[in-house]
PDB file of C-alpha atoms in Angstrom:
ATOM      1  CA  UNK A   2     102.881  48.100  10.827  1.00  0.00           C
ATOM      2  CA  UNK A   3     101.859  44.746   9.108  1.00  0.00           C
ATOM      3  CA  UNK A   4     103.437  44.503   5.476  1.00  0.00           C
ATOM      4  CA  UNK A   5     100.187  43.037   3.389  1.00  0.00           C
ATOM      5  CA  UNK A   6     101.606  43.607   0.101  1.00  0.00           C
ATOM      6  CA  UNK A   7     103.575  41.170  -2.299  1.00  0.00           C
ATOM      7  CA  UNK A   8     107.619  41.941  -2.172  1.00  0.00           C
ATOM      8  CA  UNK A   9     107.831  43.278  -5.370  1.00  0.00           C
ATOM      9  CA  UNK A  10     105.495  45.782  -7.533  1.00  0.00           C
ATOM     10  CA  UNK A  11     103.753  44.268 -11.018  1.00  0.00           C
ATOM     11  CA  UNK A  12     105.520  45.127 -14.057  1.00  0.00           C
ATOM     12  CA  UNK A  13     103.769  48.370 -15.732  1.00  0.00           C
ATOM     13  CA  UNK A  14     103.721  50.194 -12.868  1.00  0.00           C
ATOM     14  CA  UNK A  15     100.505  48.553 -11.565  1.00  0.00           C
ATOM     15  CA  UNK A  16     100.126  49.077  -7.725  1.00  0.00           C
ATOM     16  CA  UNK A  17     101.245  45.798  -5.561  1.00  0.00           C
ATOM     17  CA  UNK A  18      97.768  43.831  -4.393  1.00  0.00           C
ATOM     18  CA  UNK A  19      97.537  42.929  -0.454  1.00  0.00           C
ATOM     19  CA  UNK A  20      99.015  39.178   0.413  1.00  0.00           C
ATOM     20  CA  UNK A  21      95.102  38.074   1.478  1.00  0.00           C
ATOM     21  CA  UNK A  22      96.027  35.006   3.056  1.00  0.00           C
ATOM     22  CA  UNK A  23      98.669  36.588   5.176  1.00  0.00           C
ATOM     23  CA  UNK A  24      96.520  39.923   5.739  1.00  0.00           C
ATOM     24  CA  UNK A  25      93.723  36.904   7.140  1.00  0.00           C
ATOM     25  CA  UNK A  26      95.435  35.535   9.661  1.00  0.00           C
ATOM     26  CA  UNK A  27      97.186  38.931  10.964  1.00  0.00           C
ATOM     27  CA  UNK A  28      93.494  40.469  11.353  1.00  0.00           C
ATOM     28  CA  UNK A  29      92.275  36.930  12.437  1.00  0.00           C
ATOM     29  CA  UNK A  30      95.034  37.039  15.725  1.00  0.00           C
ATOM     30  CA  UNK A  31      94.371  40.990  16.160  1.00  0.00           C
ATOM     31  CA  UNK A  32      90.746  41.158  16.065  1.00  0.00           C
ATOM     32  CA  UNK A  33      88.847  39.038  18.357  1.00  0.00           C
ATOM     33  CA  UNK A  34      85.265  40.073  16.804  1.00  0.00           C
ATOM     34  CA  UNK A  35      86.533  38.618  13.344  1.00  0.00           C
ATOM     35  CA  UNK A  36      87.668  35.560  15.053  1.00  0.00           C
ATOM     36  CA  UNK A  37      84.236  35.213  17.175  1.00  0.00           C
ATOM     37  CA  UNK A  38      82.526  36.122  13.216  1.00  0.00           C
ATOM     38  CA  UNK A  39      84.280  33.077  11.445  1.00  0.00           C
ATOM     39  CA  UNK A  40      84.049  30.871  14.369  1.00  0.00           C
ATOM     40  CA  UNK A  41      79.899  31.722  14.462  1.00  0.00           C
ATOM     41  CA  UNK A  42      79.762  31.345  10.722  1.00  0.00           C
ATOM     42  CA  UNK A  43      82.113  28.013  10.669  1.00  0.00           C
ATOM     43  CA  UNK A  44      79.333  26.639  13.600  1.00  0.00           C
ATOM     44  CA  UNK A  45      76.529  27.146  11.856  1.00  0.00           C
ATOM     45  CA  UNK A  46      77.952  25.655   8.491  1.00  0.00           C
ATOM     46  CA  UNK A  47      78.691  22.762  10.486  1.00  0.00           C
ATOM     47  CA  UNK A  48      75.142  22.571  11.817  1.00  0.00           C
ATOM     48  CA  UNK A  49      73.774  22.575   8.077  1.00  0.00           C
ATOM     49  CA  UNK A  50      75.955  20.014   7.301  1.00  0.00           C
ATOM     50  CA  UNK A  51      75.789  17.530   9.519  1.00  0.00           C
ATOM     51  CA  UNK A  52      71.628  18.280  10.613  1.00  0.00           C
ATOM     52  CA  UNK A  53      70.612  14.762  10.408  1.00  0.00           C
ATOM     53  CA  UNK A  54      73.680  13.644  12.968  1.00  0.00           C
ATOM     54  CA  UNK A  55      72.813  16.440  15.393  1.00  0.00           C
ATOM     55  CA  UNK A  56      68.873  17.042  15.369  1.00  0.00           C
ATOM     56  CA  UNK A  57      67.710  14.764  18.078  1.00  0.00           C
ATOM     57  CA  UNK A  58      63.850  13.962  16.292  1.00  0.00           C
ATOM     58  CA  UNK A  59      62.512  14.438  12.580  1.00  0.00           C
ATOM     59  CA  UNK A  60      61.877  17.988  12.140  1.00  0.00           C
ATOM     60  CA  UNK A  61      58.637  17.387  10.244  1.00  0.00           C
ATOM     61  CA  UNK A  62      57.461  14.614  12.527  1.00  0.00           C
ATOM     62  CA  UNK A  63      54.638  15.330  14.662  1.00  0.00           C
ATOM     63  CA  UNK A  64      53.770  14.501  18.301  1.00  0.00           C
ATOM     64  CA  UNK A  65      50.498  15.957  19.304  1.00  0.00           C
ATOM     65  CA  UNK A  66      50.692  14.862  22.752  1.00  0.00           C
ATOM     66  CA  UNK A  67      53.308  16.493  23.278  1.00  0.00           C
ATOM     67  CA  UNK A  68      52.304  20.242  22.128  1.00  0.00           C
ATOM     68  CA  UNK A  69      53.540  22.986  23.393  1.00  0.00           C
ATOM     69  CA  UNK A  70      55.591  21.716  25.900  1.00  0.00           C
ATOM     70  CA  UNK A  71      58.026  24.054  27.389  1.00  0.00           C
ATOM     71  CA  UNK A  72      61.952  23.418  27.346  1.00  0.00           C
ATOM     72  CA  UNK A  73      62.795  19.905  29.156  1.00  0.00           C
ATOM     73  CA  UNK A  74      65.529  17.527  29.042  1.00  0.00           C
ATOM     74  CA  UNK A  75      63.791  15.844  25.791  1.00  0.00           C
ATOM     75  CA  UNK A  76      62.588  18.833  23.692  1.00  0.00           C
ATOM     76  CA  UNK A  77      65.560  21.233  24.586  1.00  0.00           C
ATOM     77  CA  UNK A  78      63.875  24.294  23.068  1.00  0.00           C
ATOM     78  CA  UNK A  79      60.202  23.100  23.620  1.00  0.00           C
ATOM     79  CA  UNK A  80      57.493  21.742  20.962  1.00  0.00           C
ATOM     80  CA  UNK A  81      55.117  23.886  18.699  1.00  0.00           C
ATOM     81  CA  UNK A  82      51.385  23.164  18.526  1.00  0.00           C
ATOM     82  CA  UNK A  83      51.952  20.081  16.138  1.00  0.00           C
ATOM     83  CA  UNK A  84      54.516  18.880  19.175  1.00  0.00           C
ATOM     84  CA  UNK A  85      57.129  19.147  16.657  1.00  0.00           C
ATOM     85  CA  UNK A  86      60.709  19.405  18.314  1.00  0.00           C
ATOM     86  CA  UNK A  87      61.780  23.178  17.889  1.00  0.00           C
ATOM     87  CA  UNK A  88      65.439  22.510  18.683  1.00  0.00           C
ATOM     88  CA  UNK A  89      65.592  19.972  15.679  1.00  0.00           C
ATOM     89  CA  UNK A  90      63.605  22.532  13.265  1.00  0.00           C
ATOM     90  CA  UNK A  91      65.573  25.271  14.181  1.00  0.00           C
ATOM     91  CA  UNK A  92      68.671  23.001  12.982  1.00  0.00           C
ATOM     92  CA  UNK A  93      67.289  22.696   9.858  1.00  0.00           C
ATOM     93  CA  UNK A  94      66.395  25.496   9.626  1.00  0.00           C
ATOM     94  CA  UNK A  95      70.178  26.578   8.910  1.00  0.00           C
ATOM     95  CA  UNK A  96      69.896  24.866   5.829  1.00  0.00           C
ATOM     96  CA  UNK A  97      67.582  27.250   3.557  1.00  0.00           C
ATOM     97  CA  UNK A  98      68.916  30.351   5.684  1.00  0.00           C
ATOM     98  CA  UNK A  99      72.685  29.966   4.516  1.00  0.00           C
ATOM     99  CA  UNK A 100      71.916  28.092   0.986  1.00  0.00           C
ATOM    100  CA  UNK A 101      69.813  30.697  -0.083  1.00  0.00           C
ATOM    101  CA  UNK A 102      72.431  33.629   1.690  1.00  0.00           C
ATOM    102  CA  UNK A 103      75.227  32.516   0.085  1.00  0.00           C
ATOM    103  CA  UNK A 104      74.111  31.305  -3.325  1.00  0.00           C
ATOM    104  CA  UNK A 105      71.674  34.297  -3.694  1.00  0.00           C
ATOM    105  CA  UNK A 106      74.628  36.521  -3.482  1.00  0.00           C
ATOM    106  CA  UNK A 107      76.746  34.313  -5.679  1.00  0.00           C
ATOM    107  CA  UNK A 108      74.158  34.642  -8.286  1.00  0.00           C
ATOM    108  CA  UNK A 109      73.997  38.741  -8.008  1.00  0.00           C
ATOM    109  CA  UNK A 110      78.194  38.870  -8.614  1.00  0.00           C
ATOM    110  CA  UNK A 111      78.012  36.407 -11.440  1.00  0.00           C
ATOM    111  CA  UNK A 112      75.145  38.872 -13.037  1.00  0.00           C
ATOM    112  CA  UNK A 113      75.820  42.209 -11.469  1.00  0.00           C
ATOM    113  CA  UNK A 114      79.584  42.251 -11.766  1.00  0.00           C
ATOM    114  CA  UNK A 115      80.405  41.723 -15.353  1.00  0.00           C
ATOM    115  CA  UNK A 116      77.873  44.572 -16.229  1.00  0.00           C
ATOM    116  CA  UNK A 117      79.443  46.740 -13.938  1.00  0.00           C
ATOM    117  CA  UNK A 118      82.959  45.889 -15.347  1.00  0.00           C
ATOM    118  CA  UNK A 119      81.513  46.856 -18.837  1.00  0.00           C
ATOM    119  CA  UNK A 120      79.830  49.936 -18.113  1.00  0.00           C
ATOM    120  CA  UNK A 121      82.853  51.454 -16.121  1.00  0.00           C
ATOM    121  CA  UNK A 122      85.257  50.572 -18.524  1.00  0.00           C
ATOM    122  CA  UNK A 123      83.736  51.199 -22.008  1.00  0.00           C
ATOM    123  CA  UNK A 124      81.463  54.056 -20.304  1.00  0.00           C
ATOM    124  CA  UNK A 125      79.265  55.598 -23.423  1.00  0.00           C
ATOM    125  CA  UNK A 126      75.419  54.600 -24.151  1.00  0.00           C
ATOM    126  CA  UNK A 127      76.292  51.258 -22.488  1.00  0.00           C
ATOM    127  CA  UNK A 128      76.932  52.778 -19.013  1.00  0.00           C
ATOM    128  CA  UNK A 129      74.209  55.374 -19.567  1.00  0.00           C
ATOM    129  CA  UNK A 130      71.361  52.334 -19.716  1.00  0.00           C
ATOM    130  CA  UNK A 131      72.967  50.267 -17.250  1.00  0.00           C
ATOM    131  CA  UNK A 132      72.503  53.680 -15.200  1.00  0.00           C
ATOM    132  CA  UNK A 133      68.996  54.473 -15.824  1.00  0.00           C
ATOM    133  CA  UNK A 134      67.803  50.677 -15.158  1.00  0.00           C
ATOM    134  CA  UNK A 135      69.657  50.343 -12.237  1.00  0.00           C
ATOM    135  CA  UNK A 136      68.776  53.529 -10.829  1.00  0.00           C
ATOM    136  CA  UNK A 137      64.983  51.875 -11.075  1.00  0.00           C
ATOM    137  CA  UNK A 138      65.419  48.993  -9.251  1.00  0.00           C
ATOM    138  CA  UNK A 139      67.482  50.548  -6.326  1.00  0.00           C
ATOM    139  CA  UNK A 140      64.164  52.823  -6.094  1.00  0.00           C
ATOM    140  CA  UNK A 141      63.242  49.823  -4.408  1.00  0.00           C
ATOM    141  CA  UNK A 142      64.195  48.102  -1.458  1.00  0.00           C
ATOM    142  CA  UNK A 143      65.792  44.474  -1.911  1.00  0.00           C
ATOM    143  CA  UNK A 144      62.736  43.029   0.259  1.00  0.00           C
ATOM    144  CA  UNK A 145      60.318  44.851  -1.847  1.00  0.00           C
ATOM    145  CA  UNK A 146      61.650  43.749  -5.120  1.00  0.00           C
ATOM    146  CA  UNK A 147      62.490  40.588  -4.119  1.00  0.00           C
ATOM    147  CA  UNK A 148      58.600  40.005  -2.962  1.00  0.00           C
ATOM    148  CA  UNK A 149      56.869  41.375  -5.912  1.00  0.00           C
ATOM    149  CA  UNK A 150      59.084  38.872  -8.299  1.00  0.00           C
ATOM    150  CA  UNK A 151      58.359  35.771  -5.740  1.00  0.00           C
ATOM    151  CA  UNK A 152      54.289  36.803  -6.289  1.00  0.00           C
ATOM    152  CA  UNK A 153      54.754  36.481  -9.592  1.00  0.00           C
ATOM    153  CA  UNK A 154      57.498  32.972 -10.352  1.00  0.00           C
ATOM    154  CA  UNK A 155      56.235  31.204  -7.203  1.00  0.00           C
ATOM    155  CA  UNK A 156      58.448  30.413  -3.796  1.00  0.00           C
ATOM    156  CA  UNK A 157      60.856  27.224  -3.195  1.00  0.00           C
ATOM    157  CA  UNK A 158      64.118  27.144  -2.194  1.00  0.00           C
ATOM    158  CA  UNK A 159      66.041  27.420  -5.805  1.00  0.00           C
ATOM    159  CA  UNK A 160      62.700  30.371  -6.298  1.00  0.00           C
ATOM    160  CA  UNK A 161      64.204  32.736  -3.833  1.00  0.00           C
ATOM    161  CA  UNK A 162      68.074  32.078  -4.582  1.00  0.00           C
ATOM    162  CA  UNK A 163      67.278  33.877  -8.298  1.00  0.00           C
ATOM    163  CA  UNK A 164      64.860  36.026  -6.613  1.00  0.00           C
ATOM    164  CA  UNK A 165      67.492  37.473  -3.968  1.00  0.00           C
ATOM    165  CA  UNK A 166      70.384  37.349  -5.958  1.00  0.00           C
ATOM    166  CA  UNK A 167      68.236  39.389  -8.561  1.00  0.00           C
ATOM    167  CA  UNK A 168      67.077  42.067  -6.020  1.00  0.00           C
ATOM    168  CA  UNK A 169      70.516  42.708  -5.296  1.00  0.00           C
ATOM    169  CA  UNK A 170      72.426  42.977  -8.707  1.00  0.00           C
ATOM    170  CA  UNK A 171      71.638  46.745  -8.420  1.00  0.00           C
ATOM    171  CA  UNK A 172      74.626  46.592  -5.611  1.00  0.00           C
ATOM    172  CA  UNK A 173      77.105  44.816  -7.662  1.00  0.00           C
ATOM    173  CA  UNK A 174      76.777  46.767 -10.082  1.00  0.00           C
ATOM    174  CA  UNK A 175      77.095  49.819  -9.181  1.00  0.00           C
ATOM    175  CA  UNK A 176      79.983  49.622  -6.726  1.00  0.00           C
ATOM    176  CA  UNK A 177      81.276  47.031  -9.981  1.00  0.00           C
ATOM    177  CA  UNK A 178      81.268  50.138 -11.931  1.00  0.00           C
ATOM    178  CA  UNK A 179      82.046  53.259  -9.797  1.00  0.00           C
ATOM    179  CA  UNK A 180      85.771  51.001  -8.575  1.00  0.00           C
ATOM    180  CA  UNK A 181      85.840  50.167 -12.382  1.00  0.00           C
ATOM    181  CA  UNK A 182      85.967  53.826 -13.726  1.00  0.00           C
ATOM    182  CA  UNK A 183      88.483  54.475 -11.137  1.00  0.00           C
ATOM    183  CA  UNK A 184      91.136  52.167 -12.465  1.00  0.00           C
ATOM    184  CA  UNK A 185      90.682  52.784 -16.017  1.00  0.00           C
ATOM    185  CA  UNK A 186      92.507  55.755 -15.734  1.00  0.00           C
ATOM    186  CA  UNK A 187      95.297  54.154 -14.013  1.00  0.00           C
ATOM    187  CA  UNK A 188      98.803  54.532 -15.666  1.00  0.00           C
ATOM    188  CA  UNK A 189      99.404  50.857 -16.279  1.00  0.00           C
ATOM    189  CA  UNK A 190      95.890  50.504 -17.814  1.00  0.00           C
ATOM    190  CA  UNK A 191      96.858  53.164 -20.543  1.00  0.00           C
ATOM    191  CA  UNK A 192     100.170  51.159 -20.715  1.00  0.00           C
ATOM    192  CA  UNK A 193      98.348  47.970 -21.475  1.00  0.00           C
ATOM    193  CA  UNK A 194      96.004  49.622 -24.239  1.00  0.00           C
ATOM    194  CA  UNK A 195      98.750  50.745 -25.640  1.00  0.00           C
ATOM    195  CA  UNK A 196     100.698  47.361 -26.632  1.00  0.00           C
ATOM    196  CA  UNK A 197      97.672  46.405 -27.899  1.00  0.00           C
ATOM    197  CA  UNK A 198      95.669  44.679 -25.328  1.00  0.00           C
ATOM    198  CA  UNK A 199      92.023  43.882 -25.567  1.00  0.00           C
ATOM    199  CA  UNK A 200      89.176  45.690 -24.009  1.00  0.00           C
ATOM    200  CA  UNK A 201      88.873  42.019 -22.512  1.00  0.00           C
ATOM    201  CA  UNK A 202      92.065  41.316 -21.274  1.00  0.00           C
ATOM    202  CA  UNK A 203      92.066  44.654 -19.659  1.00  0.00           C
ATOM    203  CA  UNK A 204      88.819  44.188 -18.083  1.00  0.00           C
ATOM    204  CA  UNK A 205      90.173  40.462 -17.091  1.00  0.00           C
ATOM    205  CA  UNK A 206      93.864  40.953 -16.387  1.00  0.00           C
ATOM    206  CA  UNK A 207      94.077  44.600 -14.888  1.00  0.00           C
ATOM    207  CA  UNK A 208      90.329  45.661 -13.599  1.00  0.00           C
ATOM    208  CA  UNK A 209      88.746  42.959 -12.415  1.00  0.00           C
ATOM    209  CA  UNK A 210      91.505  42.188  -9.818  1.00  0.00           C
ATOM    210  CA  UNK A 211      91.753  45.752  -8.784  1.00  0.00           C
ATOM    211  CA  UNK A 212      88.302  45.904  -7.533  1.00  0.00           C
ATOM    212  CA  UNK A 213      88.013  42.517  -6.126  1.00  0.00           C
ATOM    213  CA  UNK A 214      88.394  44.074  -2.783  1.00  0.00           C
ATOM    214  CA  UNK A 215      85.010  46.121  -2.324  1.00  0.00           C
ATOM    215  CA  UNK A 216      83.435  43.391  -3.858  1.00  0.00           C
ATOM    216  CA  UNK A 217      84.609  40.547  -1.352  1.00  0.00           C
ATOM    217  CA  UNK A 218      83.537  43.068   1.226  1.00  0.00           C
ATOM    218  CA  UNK A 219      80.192  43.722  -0.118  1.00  0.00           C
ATOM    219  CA  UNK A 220      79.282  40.057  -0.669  1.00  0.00           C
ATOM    220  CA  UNK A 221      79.938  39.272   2.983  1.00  0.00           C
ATOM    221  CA  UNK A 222      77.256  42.181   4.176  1.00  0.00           C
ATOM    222  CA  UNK A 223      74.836  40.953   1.265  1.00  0.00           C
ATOM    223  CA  UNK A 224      74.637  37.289   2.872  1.00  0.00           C
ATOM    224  CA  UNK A 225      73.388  38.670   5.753  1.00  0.00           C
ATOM    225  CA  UNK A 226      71.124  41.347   4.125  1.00  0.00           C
ATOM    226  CA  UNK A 227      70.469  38.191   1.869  1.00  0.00           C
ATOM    227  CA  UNK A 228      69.484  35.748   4.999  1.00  0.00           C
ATOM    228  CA  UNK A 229      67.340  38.286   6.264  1.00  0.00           C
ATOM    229  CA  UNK A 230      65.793  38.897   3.253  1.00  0.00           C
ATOM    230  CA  UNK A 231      64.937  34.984   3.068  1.00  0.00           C
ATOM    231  CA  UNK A 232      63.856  34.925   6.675  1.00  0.00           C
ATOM    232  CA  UNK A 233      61.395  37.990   6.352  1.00  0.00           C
ATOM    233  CA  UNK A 234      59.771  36.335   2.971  1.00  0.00           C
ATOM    234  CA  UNK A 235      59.007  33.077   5.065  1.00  0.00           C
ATOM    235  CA  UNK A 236      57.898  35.019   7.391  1.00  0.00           C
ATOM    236  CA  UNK A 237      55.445  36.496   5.145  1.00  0.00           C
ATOM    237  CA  UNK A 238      54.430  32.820   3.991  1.00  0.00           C
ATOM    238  CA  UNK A 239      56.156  33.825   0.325  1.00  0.00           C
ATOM    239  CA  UNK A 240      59.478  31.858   1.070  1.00  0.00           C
ATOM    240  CA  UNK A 241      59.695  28.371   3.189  1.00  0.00           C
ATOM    241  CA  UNK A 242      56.364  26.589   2.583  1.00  0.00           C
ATOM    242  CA  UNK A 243      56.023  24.471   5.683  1.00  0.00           C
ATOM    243  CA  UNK A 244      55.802  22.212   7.035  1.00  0.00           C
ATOM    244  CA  UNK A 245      59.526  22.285   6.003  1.00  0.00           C
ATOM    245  CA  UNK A 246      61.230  24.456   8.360  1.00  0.00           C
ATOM    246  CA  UNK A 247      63.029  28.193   8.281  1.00  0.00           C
ATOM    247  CA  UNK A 248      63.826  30.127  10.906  1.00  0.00           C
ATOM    248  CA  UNK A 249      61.483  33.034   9.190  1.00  0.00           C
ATOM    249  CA  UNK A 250      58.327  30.562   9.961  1.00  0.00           C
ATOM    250  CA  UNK A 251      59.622  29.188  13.054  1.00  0.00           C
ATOM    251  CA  UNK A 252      59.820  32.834  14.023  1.00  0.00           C
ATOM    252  CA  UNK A 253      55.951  33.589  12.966  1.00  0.00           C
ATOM    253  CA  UNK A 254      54.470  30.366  14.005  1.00  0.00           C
ATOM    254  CA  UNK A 255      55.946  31.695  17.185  1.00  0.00           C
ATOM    255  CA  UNK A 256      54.696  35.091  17.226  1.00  0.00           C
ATOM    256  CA  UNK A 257      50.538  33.896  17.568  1.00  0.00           C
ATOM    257  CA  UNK A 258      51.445  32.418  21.156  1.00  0.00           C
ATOM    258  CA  UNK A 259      54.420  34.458  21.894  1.00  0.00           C
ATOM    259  CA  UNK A 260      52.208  35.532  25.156  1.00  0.00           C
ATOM    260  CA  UNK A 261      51.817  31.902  26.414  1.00  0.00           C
ATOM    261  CA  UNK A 262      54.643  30.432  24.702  1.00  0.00           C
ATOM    262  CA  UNK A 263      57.818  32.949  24.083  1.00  0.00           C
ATOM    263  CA  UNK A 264      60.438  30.473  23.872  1.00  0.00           C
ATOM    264  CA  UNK A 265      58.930  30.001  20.408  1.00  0.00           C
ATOM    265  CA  UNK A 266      59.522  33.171  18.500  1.00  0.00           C
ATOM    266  CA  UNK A 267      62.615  34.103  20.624  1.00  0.00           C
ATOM    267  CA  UNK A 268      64.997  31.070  19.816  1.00  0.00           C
ATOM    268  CA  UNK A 269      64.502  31.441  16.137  1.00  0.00           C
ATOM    269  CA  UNK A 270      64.959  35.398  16.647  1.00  0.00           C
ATOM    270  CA  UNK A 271      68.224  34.760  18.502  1.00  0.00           C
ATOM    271  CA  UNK A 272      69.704  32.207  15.550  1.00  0.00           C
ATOM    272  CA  UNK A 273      68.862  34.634  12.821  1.00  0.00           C
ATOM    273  CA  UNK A 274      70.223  37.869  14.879  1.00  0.00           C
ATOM    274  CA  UNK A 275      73.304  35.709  15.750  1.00  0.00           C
ATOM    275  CA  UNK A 276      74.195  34.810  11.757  1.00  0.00           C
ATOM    276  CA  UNK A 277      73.524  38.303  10.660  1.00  0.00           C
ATOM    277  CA  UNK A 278      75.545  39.713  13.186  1.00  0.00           C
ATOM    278  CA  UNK A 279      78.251  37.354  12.532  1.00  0.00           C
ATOM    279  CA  UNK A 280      78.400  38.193   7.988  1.00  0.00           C
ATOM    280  CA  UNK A 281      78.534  41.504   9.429  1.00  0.00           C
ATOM    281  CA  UNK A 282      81.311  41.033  11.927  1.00  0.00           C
ATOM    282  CA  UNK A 283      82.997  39.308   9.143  1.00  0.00           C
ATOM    283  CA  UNK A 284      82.237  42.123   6.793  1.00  0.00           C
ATOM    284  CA  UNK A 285      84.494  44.406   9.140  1.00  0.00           C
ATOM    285  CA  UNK A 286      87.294  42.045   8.882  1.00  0.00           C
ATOM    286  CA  UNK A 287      87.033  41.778   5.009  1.00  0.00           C
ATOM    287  CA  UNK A 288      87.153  45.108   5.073  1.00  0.00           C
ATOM    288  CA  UNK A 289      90.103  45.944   7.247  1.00  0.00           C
ATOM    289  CA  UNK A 290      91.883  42.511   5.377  1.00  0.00           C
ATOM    290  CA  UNK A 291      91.426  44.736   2.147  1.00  0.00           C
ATOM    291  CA  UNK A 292      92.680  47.903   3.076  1.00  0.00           C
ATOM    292  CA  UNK A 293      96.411  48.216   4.143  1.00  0.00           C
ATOM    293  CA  UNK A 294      95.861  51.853   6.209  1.00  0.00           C
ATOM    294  CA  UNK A 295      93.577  50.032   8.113  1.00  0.00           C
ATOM    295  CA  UNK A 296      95.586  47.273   9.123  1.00  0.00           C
ATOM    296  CA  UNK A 297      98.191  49.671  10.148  1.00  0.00           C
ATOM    297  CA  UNK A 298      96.180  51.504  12.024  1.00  0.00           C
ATOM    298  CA  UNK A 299      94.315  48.542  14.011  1.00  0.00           C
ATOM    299  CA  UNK A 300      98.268  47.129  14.272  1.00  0.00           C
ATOM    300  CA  UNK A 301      99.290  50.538  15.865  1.00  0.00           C
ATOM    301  CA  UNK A 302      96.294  50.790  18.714  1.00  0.00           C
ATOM    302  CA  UNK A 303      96.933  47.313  19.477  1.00  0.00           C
TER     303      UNK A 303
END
């Protein structure tokens, strides 16, 4: 059984939080799909990164010549019907796919997590709102919601960031709130309201780190809920504008000569299948990470 707590117990009689960094690297060497996860994630952060060093042509330039040419040794992945190089638009097309996953999500904790804190802790008229409203929105799905607020403010890049992170505040929230009414009624909570303490330092010093855990796991699955959401709304022609490249438009510029042409839809497909999968895989690993019994119990089968 791996030990993922700290050595000695918080004064108040606050339960001991898991050693994270040394939890990471004992699911890291026990679980090869959270390995493969972070090693898929890590690649394709590396491909954003560095896109000008490894796309072989301009992603926007255009070679009409050279349309539609299958896979060869100079267009690895073919050319579209503007003889644009798919290989190098697909690269850059990591770009908007993990900027707008990632910050999208960062923009739903920074909203939907304080609110959550509030409402669980202070419950009252507060939490009853926060209920009703969010009970509203999760009446409809993040892609939904997401689309009817890009109709209205417009697409771009920084657009769909706010617009995703927005569509999923409901989440935060929520689980923000249902982990935060659990700990209020903790022992060393009481203890700390008792000398004194501030609702805020509470909600600061003794909440928010006790429900960290669901929410590291939950951000993980929302980037790729969050990626997909950004891939489907290019897709649609509300996200991307092209000819600026995302693997949502890559996919339906594909999809009119997927008969003739299939390479087109399908390598797109594949990259955004691969990161989802991958936040997911990841999302398993956070979770396990988090949650001591299950670390045991992965430690034991192995």
């Amino acid at each position: 059984m791996i030990d993922v707590t700290a050595s000695t117990s918080p004064p108040g009689n606050e339960p001991a939080r898991p050693n994270l960094v040394w939890a990471a690297v004992n699911i890291l060497v026990l679980d090869r799909n959270a390995l493969v996860g972070c090693l898929i994630i890590l690649g394709f952060c590396f491909v954003a990164l560095f896109a000008p060093l490894i796309a072989p042509f301009d992603p926007t330039g255009q070679h009409i010549l050279d349309a539609l040419k299958a896979p060869n040794a100079t267009y690895w992945l073919g050319t579209d019907e503007y003889g644009r190089d798919l290989f190098s638009r697909m690269i850059y097309g990591t770009r908007p796919a993990l900027v707008v996953g990632i910050f999208s999500v960062l923009v739903s904790i920074l909203i939907g997590v304080p609110i959550g804190l509030v409402a669980g802790y202070k419950l009252g008229w507060f939490d009853r709102v926060v209920g009703w409203l969010i009970d509203i929105m999760l009446s409809f799905p993040s892609l939904l919601l997401a689309l009817m607020m890009v109709t209205l403010v417009g697409s771009g890049m920084t657009t769909l960031v706010f617009v995703i992170g927005i569509s999923y505040v409901p989440v935060f929230v929520r689980l923000t709130r249902g982990a935060a009414m659990v700990v209020r009624n903790h022992d060393f909570v009481t203890a700390s309201r008792s000398f004194g303490a501030t609702d805020a330092r509470i909600m600061r010093r003794h909440i928010l780190p006790n429900v960290l855990g669901p929410i590291i796991v939950m951000s993980s699955l929302t980037i790729a809920g969050a990626i997909r959401d950004e891939a489907s709304l290019s897709f649609l022609g509300m996200g991307i504008q092209p000819p600026n490249p995302s693997w949502g438009n890559l996919i339906r510029d594909g999809v009119s000569v997927i008969l003739q042409d299939p390479w087109m839809a399908v390598a797109p497909g594949l990259a955004l299948t691969l990161s989802v999968l991958a936040f997911n895989m990841v999302g398993d690993c956070l979770r396990d990470m988090l949650d001591p019994r299950d670390i045991a119990l992965s430690t034991e089968k192995k």
